[in-house]
XYZ file of C-alpha atoms in Angstrom:
762
model
C 32.125 -2.479 4.148
C 34.265 -5.764 3.135
C 36.478 -5.817 6.308
C 33.454 -4.934 8.602
C 31.482 -7.458 7.488
C 34.114 -9.899 6.763
C 34.569 -10.406 10.735
C 31.101 -10.189 11.363
C 30.773 -13.222 9.562
C 33.499 -14.715 11.177
C 31.930 -14.106 14.415
C 28.617 -15.668 13.475
C 30.415 -18.500 12.107
C 32.131 -19.663 15.275
C 28.938 -18.230 17.734
C 26.674 -20.422 15.373
C 24.623 -21.618 18.134
C 24.068 -18.159 19.230
C 23.372 -16.569 16.063
C 20.680 -19.359 15.133
C 18.774 -19.418 18.851
C 18.590 -15.197 18.304
C 17.084 -15.403 15.668
C 14.208 -18.235 16.865
C 13.751 -16.417 19.606
C 13.145 -13.328 17.347
C 10.669 -15.283 15.525
C 9.413 -16.542 18.581
C 8.590 -13.191 20.491
C 7.372 -11.448 16.936
C 4.732 -14.438 17.052
C 3.292 -13.653 20.567
C 3.616 -10.017 19.843
C 1.211 -10.768 16.856
C -0.821 -13.598 18.864
C -2.098 -10.985 21.932
C -2.435 -8.315 19.529
C -5.932 -6.548 18.370
C -6.969 -6.799 14.318
C -5.989 -5.193 11.691
C -7.183 -2.452 10.618
C -9.012 -2.811 6.964
C -7.363 -0.833 3.983
C -7.934 2.829 4.091
C -9.294 4.510 0.850
C -8.695 7.949 1.982
C -6.413 9.989 -0.124
C -5.959 13.248 0.766
C -5.891 16.564 -1.316
C -8.124 15.512 -4.336
C -11.681 16.657 -4.259
C -13.840 13.219 -4.557
C -11.903 13.123 -0.840
C -13.473 16.859 0.375
C -16.659 16.221 -1.356
C -16.684 12.406 0.709
C -15.687 14.264 4.112
C -18.866 17.476 3.907
C -21.326 13.668 3.232
C -19.779 11.661 6.431
C -19.712 15.675 8.758
C -23.322 16.888 7.447
C -24.732 13.051 7.046
C -24.056 12.075 10.553
C -24.818 9.064 11.282
C -23.920 7.586 7.711
C -21.146 6.576 5.810
C -20.173 8.080 2.530
C -18.380 4.631 1.445
C -21.181 2.418 3.530
C -21.780 -0.871 2.372
C -24.661 -0.279 -1.121
C -27.133 -3.339 -3.141
C -28.023 -3.135 -6.322
C -30.894 -6.090 -6.007
C -31.392 -5.323 -10.049
C -34.964 -7.395 -10.870
C -35.531 -9.181 -15.188
C -37.881 -9.669 -16.404
C -38.655 -13.495 -18.526
C -38.638 -12.798 -22.173
C -41.746 -11.236 -23.250
C -42.419 -10.060 -20.160
C -42.081 -6.592 -17.593
C -41.323 -6.239 -13.911
C -44.324 -4.405 -14.031
C -46.987 -6.730 -14.013
C -48.125 -7.922 -11.136
C -46.763 -11.192 -10.162
C -43.340 -9.322 -11.058
C -44.514 -6.254 -8.682
C -45.437 -8.041 -5.787
C -42.539 -10.182 -5.321
C -39.976 -7.059 -5.556
C -41.956 -5.332 -2.981
C -42.467 -8.077 -0.583
C -38.733 -8.044 -1.652
C -37.580 -4.599 -0.673
C -40.343 -4.943 2.756
C -38.637 -8.085 4.088
C -35.155 -6.342 3.004
C -35.895 -3.694 5.337
C -36.336 -5.051 8.743
C -32.805 -6.367 8.254
C -30.368 -5.979 11.308
C -27.454 -3.189 9.611
C -29.525 -1.783 7.631
C -30.535 2.346 6.810
C -33.044 2.347 4.339
C -34.618 -0.287 1.466
C -36.571 1.688 -1.550
C -38.315 0.391 -3.553
C -37.549 0.787 -7.658
C -41.447 1.515 -8.206
C -40.657 4.194 -5.633
C -38.030 5.893 -6.930
C -39.142 5.915 -11.299
C -35.913 3.097 -10.917
C -37.295 1.000 -13.919
C -35.817 1.042 -17.599
C -38.018 2.171 -20.402
C -38.730 -1.499 -21.678
C -39.992 -1.758 -18.795
C -37.416 -6.062 -18.654
C -35.597 -4.526 -16.387
C -35.304 -2.653 -12.394
C -33.675 -2.269 -9.611
C -33.895 -1.154 -5.960
C -31.205 0.181 -3.895
C -30.185 -1.457 -0.130
C -28.206 1.415 1.941
C -26.646 -0.232 4.770
C -25.240 1.113 7.797
C -20.957 0.439 7.577
C -19.468 -0.147 5.593
C -18.788 -3.370 3.300
C -16.358 -5.207 5.700
C -18.144 -4.678 9.113
C -21.616 -6.240 7.362
C -22.657 -9.490 9.613
C -22.873 -12.747 7.867
C -26.762 -11.741 9.784
C -27.113 -9.090 7.361
C -26.030 -11.059 4.038
C -27.783 -13.714 4.632
C -30.910 -11.748 5.144
C -30.331 -10.312 1.376
C -29.260 -13.752 -0.175
C -32.237 -15.284 1.782
C -34.641 -12.740 0.192
C -33.328 -12.639 -3.416
C -33.828 -16.457 -3.756
C -37.221 -16.028 -2.619
C -38.116 -13.531 -5.652
C -35.684 -16.659 -7.683
C -37.971 -18.816 -7.211
C -40.835 -16.375 -8.019
C -39.381 -16.721 -11.179
C -37.567 -13.268 -12.169
C -34.324 -13.111 -12.843
C -32.506 -11.943 -10.406
C -28.484 -10.368 -8.741
C -26.831 -8.563 -6.826
C -24.761 -5.501 -7.564
C -22.389 -2.945 -5.390
C -20.667 -3.555 -1.921
C -23.263 -6.071 0.264
C -22.545 -8.821 -1.542
C -19.709 -7.859 -3.156
C -17.034 -11.839 -3.845
C -14.435 -12.757 -3.021
C -11.359 -13.364 -5.786
C -10.805 -17.462 -5.806
C -7.549 -17.502 -3.869
C -4.816 -18.978 -6.440
C -1.510 -21.083 -5.529
C 1.195 -18.066 -5.867
C 3.486 -18.735 -2.604
C 3.218 -22.170 -3.429
C 3.965 -22.536 -6.776
C 6.477 -19.500 -6.478
C 8.525 -21.028 -4.042
C 8.080 -24.905 -6.160
C 9.359 -23.572 -8.435
C 12.655 -21.717 -6.916
C 13.091 -25.242 -4.887
C 13.468 -26.200 -8.157
C 16.174 -23.409 -10.024
C 18.021 -23.528 -7.194
C 18.338 -27.535 -7.091
C 18.846 -27.582 -10.488
C 21.135 -23.772 -10.351
C 23.113 -26.028 -7.193
C 23.240 -29.317 -7.923
C 22.285 -30.359 -3.597
C 19.555 -30.307 -2.331
C 21.176 -28.224 1.183
C 22.706 -25.293 -1.033
C 18.952 -25.289 -2.530
C 17.349 -25.648 0.933
C 19.460 -22.783 2.491
C 17.978 -20.236 1.108
C 14.383 -20.392 0.908
C 15.048 -21.634 4.747
C 15.923 -18.107 5.570
C 13.875 -16.251 3.698
C 10.712 -18.105 5.235
C 12.755 -17.150 8.569
C 12.341 -13.273 6.923
C 9.126 -13.370 5.505
C 7.778 -16.318 8.730
C 9.888 -12.106 10.689
C 8.118 -9.262 9.374
C 4.908 -10.553 8.482
C 4.757 -11.442 12.051
C 6.121 -7.858 12.945
C 3.302 -6.262 10.379
C 0.873 -7.846 12.210
C 1.589 -7.339 16.096
C 2.421 -3.236 14.600
C -0.896 -3.596 12.921
C -2.813 -1.936 15.899
C -0.344 0.727 15.990
C 0.950 1.260 12.463
C -2.365 1.261 10.794
C -0.317 -1.874 8.903
C -3.426 -3.574 7.167
C -3.566 -6.842 4.942
C -2.277 -5.780 1.705
C 0.819 -4.334 3.504
C 1.606 -8.171 4.323
C 0.442 -9.226 0.895
C 3.506 -7.491 -0.231
C 6.034 -7.857 1.638
C 5.539 -11.809 2.151
C 5.605 -11.393 -1.510
C 8.944 -9.020 -1.414
C 10.274 -10.665 1.006
C 10.268 -14.351 -0.152
C 11.683 -12.555 -3.562
C 14.959 -10.678 -2.333
C 15.209 -13.502 0.707
C 16.037 -16.245 -1.724
C 17.920 -14.092 -3.943
C 19.651 -12.145 -1.149
C 21.000 -15.768 0.193
C 21.299 -16.896 -3.054
C 24.080 -14.752 -3.796
C 25.852 -15.676 -0.535
C 25.939 -19.631 -1.452
C 26.990 -19.236 -4.678
C 30.153 -16.870 -3.251
C 30.575 -18.982 -0.636
C 30.351 -22.901 -2.874
C 33.639 -20.427 -5.788
C 36.090 -19.122 -1.946
C 35.530 -22.684 -0.770
C 36.504 -24.372 -4.843
C 39.341 -21.742 -4.955
C 40.553 -23.847 -0.608
C 39.677 -21.635 0.774
C 38.987 -23.299 4.436
C 35.261 -23.550 5.951
C 35.023 -20.364 7.995
C 37.331 -18.672 6.070
C 34.942 -18.912 2.833
C 32.044 -18.203 4.490
C 33.832 -14.659 5.718
C 34.918 -13.574 2.515
C 32.113 -14.650 0.885
C 29.529 -12.089 3.099
C 32.324 -9.871 2.787
C 32.374 -9.671 -1.245
C 29.023 -10.557 -1.882
C 27.725 -9.864 1.209
C 28.412 -6.461 0.469
C 26.426 -6.561 -2.626
C 23.953 -7.484 -0.807
C 23.965 -4.961 2.112
C 23.338 -1.873 -1.132
C 21.183 -4.127 -2.881
C 19.272 -3.621 -0.709
C 19.605 -0.233 0.292
C 18.097 0.961 -3.294
C 15.390 -1.783 -2.200
C 14.682 0.516 1.117
C 15.042 3.874 -0.558
C 12.437 3.140 -3.578
C 9.952 1.048 -1.106
C 10.312 4.033 1.191
C 10.178 6.963 -1.862
C 6.105 5.437 -2.313
C 5.639 8.282 1.603
C 6.379 10.687 -1.381
C 3.514 9.918 -3.448
C 0.567 11.481 -0.587
C -1.929 8.621 -0.635
C -1.679 6.809 3.252
C -1.809 3.155 2.054
C 0.971 3.909 -0.460
C 3.492 4.724 1.945
C 2.283 2.129 5.352
C 3.066 -0.361 1.727
C 5.966 1.035 1.416
C 7.366 1.079 4.939
C 5.989 -2.790 5.829
C 7.579 -4.219 2.662
C 11.488 -2.421 3.477
C 11.070 -3.879 6.888
C 11.198 -7.110 5.400
C 14.373 -6.296 2.690
C 15.580 -5.277 6.159
C 15.421 -8.287 8.007
C 16.652 -10.551 4.364
C 19.248 -7.785 3.951
C 20.541 -8.726 8.190
C 19.926 -12.073 7.927
C 21.809 -13.347 4.635
C 24.454 -11.277 6.538
C 24.497 -13.510 9.724
C 22.031 -16.655 9.330
C 23.489 -17.579 6.685
C 27.744 -17.958 7.420
C 25.858 -19.133 10.459
C 24.005 -22.492 8.909
C 26.627 -22.586 6.498
C 29.557 -23.068 10.595
C 26.738 -26.881 11.570
C 27.048 -27.882 7.581
C 30.005 -25.975 6.283
C 30.367 -29.008 3.848
C 27.068 -30.144 3.087
C 25.986 -27.266 0.434
C 28.999 -28.600 -1.592
C 29.016 -30.403 -4.366
C 28.264 -33.663 -3.500
C 31.746 -35.102 -5.433
C 33.098 -32.171 -2.917
C 32.258 -33.063 0.203
C 34.259 -35.693 1.710
C 37.485 -34.274 1.548
C 37.387 -31.146 -0.649
C 40.938 -30.369 -0.527
C 42.065 -34.082 -1.371
C 39.552 -33.552 -4.260
C 41.670 -30.409 -5.283
C 45.064 -31.881 -4.516
C 44.549 -35.088 -6.610
C 45.978 -34.719 -9.910
C 43.898 -34.840 -13.389
C 43.386 -38.426 -13.382
C 41.466 -40.598 -15.244
C 38.961 -38.964 -14.216
C 40.562 -35.410 -13.855
C 38.894 -33.923 -16.126
C 35.375 -33.536 -14.921
C 36.868 -32.613 -11.259
C 38.656 -30.156 -12.552
C 34.968 -28.901 -14.186
C 32.800 -29.750 -11.438
C 35.502 -27.968 -9.104
C 35.777 -23.854 -11.725
C 32.287 -24.538 -11.928
C 31.762 -25.036 -15.685
C 35.159 -22.496 -16.795
C 37.200 -23.280 -19.879
C 40.055 -24.408 -18.264
C 42.792 -25.897 -20.259
C 44.977 -28.997 -18.926
C 46.336 -32.090 -19.497
C 43.446 -34.098 -19.442
C 41.354 -31.923 -21.726
C 39.147 -29.022 -21.913
C 35.943 -28.052 -19.816
C 32.984 -26.503 -20.263
C 32.166 -23.391 -21.748
C 29.399 -22.465 -19.800
C 26.276 -19.923 -21.642
C 27.254 -16.987 -19.504
C 31.176 -16.479 -20.944
C 29.878 -17.347 -24.671
C 27.356 -14.863 -24.432
C 29.854 -12.148 -22.285
C 32.365 -12.731 -25.198
C 29.399 -12.387 -27.966
C 28.589 -9.462 -27.113
C 31.836 -7.457 -26.243
C 32.760 -8.768 -29.835
C 29.475 -6.981 -31.108
C 28.288 -4.357 -28.947
C 27.092 -1.844 -31.138
C 24.515 -4.325 -32.914
C 23.899 -6.204 -29.368
C 22.667 -1.969 -27.862
C 20.489 -1.286 -31.008
C 18.905 -4.441 -31.170
C 18.346 -4.542 -27.114
C 17.206 -0.069 -26.825
C 14.526 -1.053 -29.887
C 13.224 -4.198 -28.572
C 12.291 -2.444 -26.037
C 11.394 0.506 -27.294
C 9.137 -1.421 -29.154
C 7.745 -2.709 -26.151
C 7.360 0.303 -24.934
C 4.572 1.770 -27.184
C 1.829 0.732 -26.180
C 2.426 2.240 -22.537
C 1.948 5.709 -24.803
C -1.666 4.814 -24.513
C -1.823 4.276 -20.749
C -5.162 4.660 -19.875
C -5.608 4.795 -15.780
C -8.606 3.654 -13.229
C -9.569 1.392 -11.066
C -11.616 -2.230 -12.491
C -15.154 -2.185 -11.112
C -17.128 -4.836 -11.243
C -16.743 -4.827 -15.388
C -13.552 -6.611 -14.591
C -15.075 -9.543 -12.471
C -15.720 -12.713 -13.891
C -19.282 -13.217 -15.542
C -19.351 -15.852 -12.692
C -20.395 -13.453 -10.525
C -23.654 -11.878 -9.789
C -21.842 -8.093 -9.469
C -20.471 -8.467 -12.712
C -24.575 -9.513 -14.075
C -25.865 -6.712 -12.129
C -23.715 -4.526 -13.004
C -24.584 -5.909 -17.367
C -27.686 -5.517 -17.133
C -28.176 -2.431 -16.137
C -25.851 -1.309 -19.014
C -28.443 -3.031 -21.135
C -31.633 -1.840 -19.177
C -30.971 1.648 -18.752
C -27.203 2.567 -20.279
C -23.376 1.487 -20.414
C -23.456 5.304 -17.710
C -25.885 4.129 -15.716
C -22.903 1.973 -13.524
C -20.139 4.961 -13.210
C -23.235 8.015 -12.118
C -21.721 10.897 -10.867
C -22.131 11.958 -7.471
C -22.452 15.330 -6.511
C -22.620 16.898 -3.400
C -23.886 21.191 -2.895
C -23.541 22.912 -0.300
C -26.388 26.049 -0.198
C -24.982 27.165 3.649
C -24.540 30.469 1.664
C -27.375 30.969 -0.227
C -30.310 33.168 0.271
C -33.381 29.863 -0.910
C -31.014 26.137 -0.649
C -34.547 24.495 -2.941
C -34.062 26.596 -5.398
C -30.291 26.733 -5.134
C -29.764 22.600 -5.134
C -32.427 22.707 -8.312
C -30.728 25.358 -10.236
C -27.552 23.502 -9.249
C -29.413 20.013 -11.287
C -31.130 22.241 -13.713
C -27.261 22.818 -14.882
C -26.083 20.142 -14.910
C -28.313 17.981 -17.089
C -27.738 20.559 -19.598
C -24.277 19.800 -19.413
C -23.723 17.527 -22.887
C -22.818 13.574 -21.789
C -25.678 13.888 -18.869
C -28.544 11.609 -19.351
C -29.905 12.717 -16.393
C -30.562 14.117 -12.481
C -31.515 12.235 -10.239
C -34.119 14.537 -7.115
C -32.441 15.569 -4.145
C -31.486 14.781 -1.133
C -31.092 16.941 1.536
C -30.276 16.498 4.810
C -31.745 16.557 7.691
C -30.249 20.996 8.435
C -31.810 21.448 4.378
C -27.702 23.015 4.399
C -26.419 19.735 1.765
C -27.666 18.003 -0.789
C -26.828 14.950 -2.568
C -28.247 14.606 -6.496
C -26.878 11.863 -9.215
C -26.016 12.543 -12.691
C -26.071 9.842 -14.698
C -23.255 10.300 -17.503
C -23.981 8.615 -21.177
C -21.315 6.660 -21.026
C -19.418 3.392 -18.891
C -17.273 4.653 -16.074
C -14.446 3.308 -17.539
C -14.697 5.326 -20.371
C -12.662 8.062 -21.627
C -15.371 11.028 -22.337
C -16.360 9.971 -18.549
C -13.237 11.591 -17.811
C -13.866 14.212 -20.106
C -17.041 14.823 -18.814
C -15.711 15.588 -14.560
C -13.442 17.247 -15.708
C -15.617 19.518 -18.081
C -18.541 19.306 -14.525
C -15.696 21.317 -12.634
C -14.602 23.210 -15.708
C -18.692 24.533 -15.677
C -18.291 24.524 -12.002
C -17.658 28.754 -11.461
C -20.445 29.739 -13.727
C -22.843 27.404 -12.223
C -22.209 28.339 -8.536
C -22.173 32.623 -9.583
C -25.373 31.824 -11.007
C -26.863 29.666 -8.201
C -25.658 31.111 -4.752
C -24.522 27.117 -3.935
C -21.183 25.251 -3.882
C -21.263 21.363 -5.066
C -17.954 19.583 -5.281
C -18.534 16.330 -7.794
C -17.161 12.912 -5.993
C -18.300 9.106 -6.026
C -16.497 6.051 -7.818
C -16.291 6.850 -10.869
C -14.738 10.681 -10.606
C -12.945 9.270 -7.354
C -11.346 7.105 -9.711
C -10.952 9.517 -12.440
C -9.254 11.567 -8.728
C -6.619 8.989 -7.835
C -5.265 8.776 -11.626
C -4.478 12.266 -12.025
C -2.971 11.959 -9.226
C -0.752 8.431 -9.266
C -0.084 10.809 -12.868
C 1.300 13.850 -11.335
C 2.861 12.570 -8.476
C 4.819 9.905 -11.021
C 8.056 12.273 -12.253
C 8.631 14.035 -8.280
C 8.697 9.804 -7.067
C 10.796 8.832 -9.752
C 13.606 12.272 -9.162
C 13.816 11.462 -5.231
C 14.085 7.547 -5.725
C 16.026 6.716 -9.352
C 18.610 10.560 -7.242
C 18.774 9.328 -4.381
C 19.926 6.438 -5.530
C 22.327 7.553 -8.447
C 24.427 9.516 -5.381
C 24.760 5.869 -3.509
C 25.501 3.699 -6.788
C 28.743 6.253 -7.207
C 29.381 5.680 -4.393
C 29.581 1.685 -4.535
C 30.786 2.478 -8.224
C 32.885 5.187 -8.035
C 32.040 6.287 -11.029
C 29.737 8.735 -13.190
C 28.511 6.437 -16.569
C 27.934 3.243 -14.779
C 24.264 4.897 -12.390
C 23.744 7.131 -15.812
C 23.545 3.573 -17.625
C 21.183 2.652 -14.693
C 18.657 4.725 -14.891
C 18.498 4.483 -18.403
C 18.267 0.543 -19.410
C 15.707 1.236 -15.097
C 13.639 2.966 -17.774
C 13.858 1.121 -21.279
C 11.960 -2.273 -19.094
C 10.303 -0.225 -17.361
C 8.203 0.607 -20.434
C 8.427 -2.391 -22.567
C 6.647 -3.320 -19.172
C 3.990 -1.226 -19.171
C 4.002 -1.859 -22.047
C 3.460 -5.225 -21.907
C 0.638 -5.063 -19.411
C -0.898 -2.155 -21.380
C -0.665 -4.894 -24.018
C -2.978 -7.483 -22.515
C -5.201 -6.199 -19.271
C -5.958 -2.903 -21.656
C -5.626 -3.859 -26.087
C -7.255 -7.593 -24.966
C -3.741 -9.112 -26.991
C -2.883 -12.241 -25.540
C -5.125 -11.220 -22.151
C -7.042 -14.769 -22.351
C -4.108 -16.312 -22.281
C -2.962 -15.101 -18.900
C -7.048 -15.406 -17.776
C -8.637 -11.900 -17.755
C -12.077 -11.953 -19.061
C -12.548 -8.347 -19.749
C -10.123 -5.470 -20.116
C -10.076 -1.496 -19.270
C -8.322 0.999 -17.972
C -4.708 -0.054 -15.746
C -5.009 1.029 -12.315
C -4.681 3.754 -11.441
C -1.780 2.732 -8.719
C -0.266 0.366 -10.998
C 2.836 2.499 -12.801
C 3.873 4.116 -9.714
C 4.033 0.798 -7.716
C 6.298 -0.456 -10.872
C 7.842 1.361 -11.434
C 8.367 2.427 -7.173
C 9.236 -1.757 -6.939
C 11.150 -2.628 -9.696
C 13.144 -0.211 -10.115
C 14.435 -1.218 -6.369
C 15.328 -5.353 -7.938
C 16.503 -3.652 -11.173
C 19.810 -2.131 -8.798
C 19.586 -5.839 -6.991
C 20.639 -6.872 -11.050
C 22.582 -4.134 -11.899
C 24.837 -3.816 -8.164
C 25.308 -8.069 -8.305
C 26.662 -8.055 -11.566
C 28.451 -4.647 -11.897
C 30.784 -5.222 -8.803
C 31.471 -8.269 -10.426
C 32.482 -7.116 -13.375
C 34.384 -3.905 -11.248
C 36.066 -6.511 -8.798
C 38.096 -7.942 -12.423
C 38.425 -4.491 -13.333
C 40.744 -3.603 -10.246
C 42.266 -6.238 -9.959
C 43.694 -5.709 -13.529
C 41.747 -7.142 -15.971
C 41.259 -5.111 -19.307
C 37.307 -3.521 -19.838
C 36.637 -6.464 -22.177
C 37.797 -8.777 -19.995
C 36.452 -8.260 -16.892
C 33.457 -8.518 -18.351
C 33.823 -11.419 -19.456
C 35.335 -12.411 -15.714
C 32.123 -10.886 -14.398
C 29.741 -12.853 -16.328
C 31.705 -15.341 -15.261
C 31.138 -15.813 -12.045
C 27.261 -14.635 -11.743
C 25.453 -14.461 -14.684
C 24.390 -17.851 -13.876
C 23.267 -17.408 -10.243
C 21.437 -13.740 -11.525
C 19.438 -15.886 -13.572
C 18.534 -17.343 -11.360
C 18.218 -15.277 -8.545
C 15.481 -13.237 -12.125
C 13.764 -16.151 -12.255
C 13.120 -16.939 -9.033
C 12.075 -13.548 -8.826
C 9.919 -15.059 -11.726
C 7.576 -17.497 -9.980
C 7.261 -15.903 -7.104
C 5.325 -12.688 -9.271
C 4.031 -15.388 -11.386
C 3.578 -17.980 -9.520
C 0.528 -14.575 -7.882
C -1.600 -14.518 -11.268
C -3.355 -17.681 -10.167
C -5.591 -15.237 -8.426
C -9.129 -15.029 -9.104
C -8.728 -10.685 -8.975
C -7.950 -9.258 -11.814
C -5.437 -6.461 -10.223
C -3.564 -9.089 -8.589
C -3.053 -10.327 -12.241
C -2.196 -7.496 -13.326
C 0.464 -6.600 -11.050
C 1.987 -9.986 -11.141
C 2.477 -9.509 -14.549
C 3.518 -6.418 -14.359
C 6.515 -7.075 -11.802
C 7.284 -10.598 -13.453
C 7.187 -8.899 -16.779
C 9.184 -6.548 -15.782
C 12.121 -8.796 -13.908
C 12.124 -10.738 -16.785
C 12.834 -8.004 -19.496
C 14.938 -5.911 -16.420
C 17.260 -9.053 -16.299
C 17.803 -10.792 -18.711
C 17.420 -7.986 -21.630
C 19.068 -4.876 -19.364
C 21.481 -6.421 -17.101
C 22.432 -9.362 -19.397
C 22.739 -7.678 -23.159
C 22.296 -3.672 -22.918
C 25.009 -3.750 -19.370
C 27.424 -5.324 -20.915
C 27.190 -3.327 -25.054
C 27.758 -0.046 -22.657
C 30.350 -1.312 -20.808
C 32.532 -2.599 -23.790
C 31.877 0.636 -26.393
C 32.840 2.977 -23.002
C 36.060 0.899 -22.161
C 38.095 2.475 -19.127
C 35.627 4.993 -19.251
C 32.764 3.080 -17.387
C 34.420 3.596 -14.518
C 35.960 6.735 -14.456
C 34.912 9.533 -11.831
C 36.762 12.875 -11.041
C 39.922 13.688 -8.959
C 37.293 15.984 -6.725
C 34.401 13.417 -6.243
C 37.233 10.546 -6.009
C 38.127 12.102 -2.480
C 34.624 13.020 -0.909
C 33.272 10.305 -1.957
C 33.470 7.491 0.696
C 35.401 4.215 0.118
C 33.083 1.557 1.011
C 35.331 -1.115 -1.199
C 32.818 -3.420 -2.038
C 34.687 -5.301 -4.677
C 36.292 -6.435 -1.819
C 39.351 -5.664 -2.486
C 41.327 -5.055 1.298
C 40.208 -8.213 2.088
C 42.124 -10.015 -1.680
C 45.213 -8.068 -0.221
C 44.473 -9.813 3.292
C 43.619 -13.134 1.883
C 44.669 -14.263 -0.810
C 43.568 -17.349 -2.430
C 45.511 -20.828 -1.192
C 48.339 -22.264 -3.247
C 46.707 -25.464 -4.406
C 49.204 -28.316 -4.890
C 50.725 -29.599 -7.995
C 48.064 -30.721 -8.971
C 46.611 -27.411 -9.604
C 49.140 -25.890 -11.078
C 49.266 -27.226 -14.270
C 45.510 -25.634 -14.168
C 45.937 -22.828 -16.961
C 42.374 -20.469 -17.454
C 41.759 -19.387 -20.898
C 39.871 -16.067 -21.459
C 39.762 -14.212 -25.225
C 37.416 -10.927 -25.576
């Protein structure tokens, strides 16, 4: 692997104009394809294999001309203190709104609260239901404006009017996530490298990769069903891994130049060594993303495919475009003091400024010279501390992350609705008004679809089902049935006594389904439970059931890959255990903030509730891939030192010397990119950004910086044990570049360098 990538980088460096032109041409081609492509489809809510989806499909079949997920507006009227909605003036205003909206475009029906008995017992609150013939995404501006104008007319009459439902759902405030992430990444890169060119190169290549990937997703959106959500995830991951992969190659290039290699050979060695780690780190991310297909949710599958493609583009750019750009400006990425004549700088004996030159030239390594001793980098100092006290560090790490993970045992999954929106939105105010007037369960009614094709008396069968449902504890009311034209299917609405996100409501749905066989036997009708509340419960259960198979597939494949990379059994096991610790801690942090509300105000979370159903499996998939990035980059340097003859403890220190600072910078960049998405107004987006940023922090700065070196120090040489038969069966990929070291050793330095002696004590 390293030899092949070495040749690729040599070719890219020599043919740099050709390489850059190819990438620019690719960017232009996909942008042209995106410009001429059809409009991307909207996110599909279809979830095969769950009862709620089957009921939706039955509604679409038995009620032709309407959509089960069609747009709906629930207009809530609240009378002033001491008044009632049923007063003559208020009733006239409400009827006027219903008549005005009923004639609007795309409206399927408008039901007055006085005809549907939709008035609270105290008469203070009422609601009108407006249904549309199309989904909320397909509503025209004319339809929305007609409803908005009618609402304003009633408000002028003195009633408080709020609108819930999907018809006028407000778009969340857009944050500055992408811009903030890039700005923080630029600052981290500038501090890390101390060079504008070295900081700008990873940013440039990451933007190039994201541009190509997003344009490709747009161009293929209509053909493959890629929605805007696929592009958003691809952009987030593309920025993070694109910057990181280029960062590692540029860092290794600077290191090889500091050893005395010419620019072309340094670029080739950087790609042959760091590039090999990039390839396998990228493969672990791709495995984790493509593994989302085992969940059985089409939307997650498409998100995984689109994001995996973006990661592959980032890998290819790091292997080809980065060495090509280094060929145009070979000295620009070096520290300013080494740009004029690096060879002359290295051959000069330490003089008046010799100590500073040696310090800069070895990137803050501890170096003993005639002029004195340079500062030891923090990575080396920390590695020495851990390797001297591995048991204490390991126990503290495991106990600390375990304690953070404890709240995840109380994880409740669901899909946040209007209750999670800010109180400044009309949807949230409508939600609160309905809860006050009709009870908390009114915002989460259960839709029961009754199939009476096999019943002798369809009307009596539906009545029997309704009566049995009304007798179940936890249901406060059941609406009159609504039949289709064929009179073979009816829909009734059952209102729970508890809110849609409550655990009691989940128990109620299970109770109804458990009693279904007896009800169907007594009435001769079949029924299914659906609606938003039931759908969220079913999705949560599907995600929970899919988590273990998903983990088995992803961890199993990644284990095999890491076993090939590190030629060890214990190192991949350690990697998997460390990942579980970091993900558990991240889930615990999410539950603490977004479910239990501790510190919610700090992150702008106005309402707590269940955790988004797809969040745990989504977090596991993405974080596993990113965690293996740090595993490959950090441990490959430790193994490289071990292969070259260093003792286990000293190899850990050497690996940290070369990679700790860069891994830390890469983690900060990822945290900035993910954390930037918390600036948006949508609670779910905040949750994703917070979860990913916290998981990266735990994995990079706790697991990889403390857990990993402590375990390696305790295992010693046993960490690299591999049975002889397995050693012969596994292919040799040479990620550490051992073949390159034998073929192209570092050039001898001039006499001034012979006085340099590196001091490493473990």
